[in-house]
Amino acid sequence: MLDRVRIIDPVTGTDSGPSRITVTGSVIASITPAADAPAEDPAGPRPAVLDADGRYAVPGMVNAHDHLYSHELRDPLPGQGIAGMRALLDARSDAETLLRMLSAARAELACGITAIRDLGAPAGLNTVLAGLLDREVVTGPAVLASGRAVVMTGGHVWTFGREADGPWDCRRAVREQAKAGARVIKIMGSGGLSHYPAEDFTAVQFTDRELAAIIDESHRAGLPCCAHVFGADAVARVVRLGVDCVEHGVQIDPATLDLMAERGVGYVPTLTNMERIASAEYNSHAGTPERSEVLTAGVVRPHRDTVRRAIAAGVRIAVGTDSTGSYPEELRRLSDLGLSSVQVLAAATVAGAEVLRIPGGRIAVGQPADLALHRTNPLQRLESLTAPDYVIRRGRVEHGPLAGLTGGAP
């Protein structure tokens, strides 16, 4: 049970006033005004109670694009660019990689992120971690994994993807990920920055027939399908062919944005991932200072313009970091580009849950008891959204002074 809590609606920004939340198992069973809460039965069991003391509750946030295995890319070793760092990460043992992924997931949970969509890991280890978390063998946020991304032979990040060529092999690749427990299928539909300048990030990858086969087979399996795409042509192709979510989308033409809004296609721009890779600091550290301005002009600036136009077009935007981005900075960047504080919170919660196709995104009866508590209203200062006093996952306090408190409630 959670008492004296002020629930923030992530769509309107209003708060409920002092309320009491009761939880049955891992689901919110009731929400009542604190003053109207029924008296406890002295003869009955005494539920565990957390006195929120007037704290503000927001729904658990969603990282809609992550790679838990590669957070070390955020701070590369001296003299190592992103390609060199990826080679080092790919050489690690599966056991070490899995432990690092769990550590990264728990660090995100402490920030109020209760669900993560992991869109690719070596050997499909993200599906392994997702299964362990779902069965509560270990504790942490929910992880919805893609398994290995489907990539054409020699395509973007082929080193940890499932290389496939031709429509039937592409279908088989999807079936393999579904068999392994994937909850989403990831397509590498264009080049990227991982091996820049050896790879053209605007180049389209796969044929239309191959893309159509991947998307169709995903939907036949009941799974959403998302696509890593940078250039306008690459984005237009996957949207036209029926993809459910666009990842990155550095360049998107107006007609495609309108089609995305019409069809409800999600958009996870991962702005700060691009900014980090293009930054002077990152490139100086890697020994490639000359790349910073090239990538800033060719990726960062057009990307920001695209997001502004996506907001104006009414495209559903969710929050994701990719490997090198920062969740608090991503929230701030979306605000800088035109979303209000309430809209930023909705992107991190409601839109994130919709993109992942999971319950959640709101604090309501029948929804999972996944939420974060803040001493002050976090809509007043977006940076505080990732610094909660308490994080509650499945009705259990997982972060804060009373971590481990259960009893059918926080």
XYZ file of C-alpha atoms in Angstrom:
410
model
C 0.000 0.000 0.000
C 1.183 3.485 -0.855
C -0.313 6.315 1.192
C -0.395 10.118 0.854
C 0.820 10.164 -2.739
C 0.013 12.714 -5.448
C -0.459 10.945 -8.798
C 0.555 12.896 -11.903
C -1.418 12.214 -15.069
C 1.175 11.966 -17.879
C -1.255 13.339 -20.479
C -2.799 16.311 -18.659
C -0.075 16.999 -16.104
C -2.627 17.312 -13.311
C -2.105 15.651 -9.940
C -4.690 13.723 -7.975
C -4.194 15.286 -4.590
C -3.279 13.054 -1.634
C -4.237 9.511 -2.554
C -3.869 5.932 -1.424
C -2.827 3.189 -3.856
C -3.360 -0.453 -2.967
C -1.728 -3.266 -4.885
C -2.695 -6.883 -5.331
C 0.238 -8.971 -6.497
C 1.933 -6.725 -9.038
C -1.158 -4.806 -10.202
C -2.837 -1.646 -8.889
C -6.064 -2.770 -7.218
C -7.515 0.554 -6.093
C -6.854 4.272 -5.920
C -8.793 6.334 -3.373
C -8.424 9.771 -1.822
C -6.196 9.415 1.217
C -8.845 10.904 3.517
C -11.442 8.418 2.224
C -9.267 5.333 2.567
C -11.144 2.569 4.405
C -10.094 1.774 7.937
C -7.920 -1.286 8.302
C -9.467 -4.412 9.814
C -7.643 -4.934 13.136
C -8.289 -8.666 12.851
C -7.007 -8.914 9.288
C -3.474 -9.019 7.927
C -1.595 -5.721 8.047
C -0.344 -4.777 4.603
C 3.049 -3.198 4.149
C 2.627 0.561 3.872
C 4.916 3.169 2.387
C 4.010 6.688 3.488
C 4.771 8.809 0.440
C 4.517 11.928 2.590
C 3.082 14.001 -0.243
C 5.534 12.830 -2.897
C 4.552 12.959 -6.559
C 4.116 9.673 -8.407
C 4.771 9.278 -12.124
C 4.397 6.090 -14.153
C 7.508 4.034 -14.723
C 9.313 5.361 -17.774
C 10.281 3.429 -20.892
C 13.598 3.330 -22.726
C 12.225 2.414 -26.138
C 15.625 1.882 -27.808
C 18.549 0.494 -25.886
C 21.461 -1.910 -26.211
C 22.281 -2.989 -22.681
C 25.392 -4.855 -23.776
C 27.171 -1.772 -25.099
C 26.810 1.076 -22.606
C 30.611 1.275 -22.482
C 30.382 3.012 -25.857
C 29.310 6.103 -23.922
C 32.841 6.495 -22.566
C 35.260 4.848 -25.026
C 38.831 3.970 -24.156
C 41.472 6.518 -25.243
C 42.212 6.233 -28.933
C 39.186 4.040 -29.590
C 36.312 5.104 -31.806
C 32.940 3.436 -31.805
C 34.029 0.751 -34.286
C 37.075 -0.190 -32.201
C 35.012 -0.295 -29.028
C 32.414 -2.524 -30.658
C 35.165 -4.968 -31.613
C 36.279 -5.101 -27.970
C 32.725 -5.661 -26.747
C 32.100 -8.386 -29.327
C 35.183 -10.232 -28.039
C 33.838 -10.542 -24.467
C 32.526 -13.818 -23.140
C 28.765 -14.371 -23.074
C 28.886 -14.659 -19.270
C 30.558 -11.269 -18.835
C 28.249 -9.672 -21.371
C 25.143 -10.984 -19.615
C 26.335 -9.709 -16.219
C 27.096 -6.285 -17.650
C 23.656 -6.171 -19.265
C 21.961 -6.931 -15.944
C 24.022 -4.225 -14.224
C 23.072 -1.702 -16.916
C 19.389 -2.650 -16.644
C 19.363 -2.199 -12.865
C 21.082 1.177 -13.197
C 18.265 2.283 -15.506
C 15.660 1.010 -13.046
C 17.161 3.266 -10.356
C 16.451 6.195 -12.709
C 12.740 5.370 -12.839
C 12.880 3.370 -16.087
C 10.781 0.257 -15.530
C 10.687 -1.087 -19.114
C 13.425 -1.330 -21.742
C 13.220 -2.372 -25.370
C 16.613 -3.943 -26.114
C 17.136 -3.960 -29.868
C 20.141 -6.197 -30.331
C 22.841 -8.051 -28.450
C 25.508 -10.641 -29.313
C 24.250 -14.218 -29.405
C 20.723 -13.003 -28.675
C 21.644 -12.530 -25.014
C 18.963 -9.877 -24.650
C 16.292 -12.589 -24.909
C 18.135 -14.573 -22.229
C 18.151 -11.584 -19.880
C 14.513 -10.809 -20.679
C 13.524 -14.341 -19.702
C 15.444 -14.205 -16.424
C 13.780 -10.916 -15.493
C 10.320 -12.073 -16.529
C 10.620 -15.205 -14.383
C 12.046 -13.088 -11.533
C 15.194 -15.178 -11.358
C 16.812 -11.748 -11.059
C 15.142 -8.405 -10.361
C 15.146 -5.374 -12.584
C 13.050 -3.601 -15.198
C 11.031 -5.413 -17.816
C 13.148 -6.065 -20.896
C 11.476 -6.620 -24.256
C 14.148 -7.988 -26.541
C 14.508 -8.257 -30.292
C 17.027 -11.071 -30.150
C 19.490 -10.585 -32.977
C 18.679 -7.820 -35.442
C 17.966 -9.020 -38.983
C 20.709 -7.613 -41.214
C 21.733 -8.248 -44.803
C 25.068 -10.017 -45.279
C 27.759 -7.487 -44.473
C 25.144 -4.901 -43.517
C 25.049 -2.541 -40.576
C 26.440 -4.163 -37.385
C 26.447 -7.596 -38.989
C 28.836 -8.706 -36.213
C 25.974 -9.256 -33.761
C 23.024 -9.462 -36.144
C 21.459 -12.394 -37.961
C 22.640 -12.048 -41.564
C 19.924 -12.946 -44.062
C 19.553 -12.716 -47.820
C 16.490 -13.308 -49.964
C 12.866 -13.286 -48.790
C 12.812 -16.876 -47.489
C 16.005 -16.562 -45.490
C 14.677 -13.297 -44.079
C 11.513 -15.100 -42.977
C 13.592 -17.817 -41.348
C 15.613 -15.170 -39.483
C 12.401 -13.739 -38.036
C 11.178 -17.187 -37.025
C 14.481 -17.861 -35.245
C 14.156 -14.698 -33.157
C 10.534 -15.468 -32.319
C 11.519 -18.993 -31.275
C 14.204 -17.547 -28.988
C 11.646 -15.366 -27.201
C 11.853 -12.058 -29.080
C 9.013 -9.616 -28.387
C 9.904 -7.350 -31.315
C 11.773 -7.818 -34.590
C 14.503 -5.348 -35.514
C 15.536 -4.637 -39.127
C 18.761 -2.919 -40.079
C 17.302 -1.018 -43.027
C 20.193 1.340 -43.747
C 23.782 2.047 -42.911
C 24.743 3.670 -39.628
C 27.550 5.353 -37.734
C 29.177 2.325 -36.099
C 31.771 1.968 -38.862
C 31.810 5.505 -40.227
C 33.398 6.510 -42.622
C 33.713 2.962 -44.015
C 29.915 2.739 -44.100
C 27.493 5.204 -45.711
C 24.829 5.877 -43.113
C 22.280 6.963 -45.738
C 22.653 3.821 -47.909
C 19.522 1.669 -48.093
C 19.924 -1.997 -47.163
C 17.805 -4.999 -48.179
C 15.536 -5.087 -51.221
C 11.855 -4.232 -51.029
C 10.983 -7.935 -51.272
C 13.303 -8.769 -48.369
C 11.937 -5.949 -46.204
C 8.364 -6.924 -47.003
C 9.120 -10.533 -46.026
C 10.605 -9.502 -42.658
C 7.698 -7.196 -41.828
C 5.067 -9.706 -42.946
C 6.660 -12.594 -41.044
C 6.921 -10.453 -37.903
C 3.228 -9.648 -38.073
C 2.348 -13.293 -38.771
C 4.153 -14.124 -35.533
C 2.162 -11.437 -33.710
C 5.240 -9.298 -33.196
C 5.798 -5.608 -33.929
C 8.618 -4.756 -36.307
C 10.936 -1.762 -36.058
C 13.650 -0.512 -38.403
C 16.995 1.204 -37.970
C 16.919 3.753 -40.790
C 18.817 7.015 -41.287
C 18.186 8.529 -44.726
C 14.865 9.731 -46.163
C 14.721 6.999 -48.821
C 15.342 4.265 -46.265
C 12.655 5.611 -43.924
C 10.111 6.022 -46.724
C 10.597 2.399 -47.852
C 10.022 0.772 -44.467
C 7.040 2.986 -43.630
C 5.449 2.270 -46.999
C 5.976 -1.470 -46.465
C 4.275 -1.452 -43.049
C 6.916 -1.181 -40.325
C 5.555 -0.332 -36.864
C 8.307 1.923 -35.548
C 11.142 4.009 -37.018
C 14.425 4.095 -35.125
C 16.683 7.177 -35.546
C 15.100 8.612 -38.711
C 17.707 11.307 -39.245
C 16.056 12.446 -42.484
C 12.326 11.971 -43.058
C 10.430 13.700 -45.836
C 7.104 15.477 -45.111
C 4.962 12.918 -46.948
C 6.463 10.081 -44.897
C 5.913 11.983 -41.641
C 2.268 12.460 -42.594
C 1.955 8.736 -43.370
C 3.571 7.855 -40.029
C 1.087 10.065 -38.191
C -1.837 8.597 -40.149
C -0.813 4.983 -39.478
C 0.319 5.514 -35.874
C 3.897 4.499 -36.668
C 6.160 5.132 -33.685
C 9.315 7.237 -33.887
C 12.261 6.852 -31.515
C 14.794 9.463 -32.654
C 17.674 8.754 -30.191
C 18.902 12.330 -30.618
C 21.564 12.325 -27.924
C 23.077 9.125 -29.276
C 23.860 10.972 -32.510
C 25.024 14.058 -30.647
C 27.412 12.023 -28.513
C 28.971 10.271 -31.503
C 29.357 13.628 -33.295
C 30.643 15.563 -30.295
C 34.095 17.161 -30.287
C 34.880 15.452 -26.975
C 34.031 11.978 -28.237
C 35.993 12.373 -31.453
C 39.008 13.983 -29.818
C 39.096 11.118 -27.334
C 38.940 8.658 -30.225
C 41.702 10.423 -32.140
C 39.379 11.537 -34.967
C 38.709 15.231 -34.204
C 38.058 16.009 -37.865
C 34.836 13.967 -37.817
C 32.972 16.121 -35.331
C 31.889 18.960 -37.611
C 31.179 16.589 -40.516
C 28.803 14.506 -38.394
C 27.271 17.546 -36.724
C 26.436 19.072 -40.108
C 25.431 15.819 -41.786
C 23.562 14.089 -38.956
C 22.865 16.179 -35.843
C 21.439 19.321 -37.445
C 19.155 17.607 -39.986
C 18.049 15.185 -37.274
C 16.888 18.028 -35.029
C 14.998 19.580 -37.925
C 13.300 16.248 -38.636
C 12.156 15.894 -35.026
C 10.720 19.420 -35.042
C 8.718 18.552 -38.161
C 7.635 15.209 -36.675
C 6.266 17.006 -33.616
C 4.356 19.431 -35.832
C 2.983 16.513 -37.897
C 1.656 14.738 -34.804
C 3.910 11.673 -35.054
C 3.967 9.494 -31.929
C 7.421 9.978 -30.384
C 8.925 7.747 -27.702
C 12.174 8.131 -25.756
C 15.236 5.982 -26.420
C 18.966 6.281 -25.821
C 20.602 3.660 -28.061
C 24.095 2.741 -26.857
C 25.708 6.143 -26.347
C 22.788 8.444 -25.548
C 21.623 9.831 -22.216
C 18.031 9.490 -21.001
C 17.908 12.766 -19.031
C 19.542 14.625 -21.914
C 17.108 12.984 -24.354
C 14.199 14.341 -22.322
C 15.740 17.798 -22.351
C 16.437 17.692 -26.088
C 12.829 16.783 -26.886
C 11.781 19.739 -24.775
C 14.229 21.994 -26.628
C 12.732 20.894 -29.950
C 9.136 21.684 -29.102
C 7.523 19.248 -26.650
C 6.063 20.698 -23.459
C 7.093 19.167 -20.135
C 3.856 17.179 -20.024
C 4.369 15.980 -23.594
C 7.899 14.882 -22.701
C 6.526 12.848 -19.783
C 3.895 11.336 -22.083
C 6.612 10.404 -24.604
C 8.571 8.682 -21.823
C 5.557 6.808 -20.442
C 2.355 6.549 -22.507
C 4.015 6.582 -25.943
C 6.773 4.270 -24.745
C 4.271 1.692 -23.496
C 2.320 1.955 -26.749
C 5.443 1.433 -28.854
C 6.426 -1.592 -26.744
C 2.807 -2.813 -26.762
C 2.795 -3.404 -23.037
C 0.438 -2.385 -20.226
C 1.611 0.690 -18.387
C 2.284 4.320 -19.055
C -0.345 5.423 -16.519
C -1.011 4.929 -12.837
C -4.498 3.435 -12.893
C -6.491 0.502 -11.558
C -5.603 -2.662 -13.432
C -2.237 -1.304 -14.568
C 1.113 -2.707 -13.396
C 2.348 -1.234 -10.120
C 5.390 0.336 -11.809
C 6.013 3.913 -10.735
C 8.505 6.401 -9.314
C 8.136 8.852 -6.415
C 9.587 12.357 -6.342
C 9.814 14.869 -3.494
C 8.857 17.726 -5.840
C 6.792 17.786 -9.016
C 9.247 16.607 -11.707
C 7.368 18.527 -14.405
C 8.877 21.650 -12.856
C 12.370 20.407 -13.744
C 12.666 17.619 -16.303
C 16.135 16.586 -15.132
C 14.612 15.379 -11.868
C 12.522 12.748 -13.687
C 15.556 10.458 -13.679
C 16.405 11.118 -10.009
C 13.453 9.669 -8.065
C 13.401 9.030 -4.324
C 11.765 5.633 -4.827
C 11.215 3.297 -7.756
C 8.509 0.664 -7.479
C 8.428 -2.269 -9.877
C 5.734 -4.948 -9.744
C 4.575 -3.523 -6.417
C 8.004 -3.876 -4.832
C 10.304 -1.023 -3.831
C 13.405 -1.631 -5.944
C 15.173 1.677 -5.326
C 15.097 3.936 -2.284
C 15.512 3.704 1.489
C 12.935 0.904 1.813
C 14.126 -1.240 -1.113
C 12.679 -4.721 -0.827
C 9.436 -3.673 0.855
C 6.580 -5.852 -0.405
C 3.387 -7.287 0.962
C 0.947 -6.940 -1.874
C 1.909 -3.309 -2.093
C 4.727 -0.866 -1.923
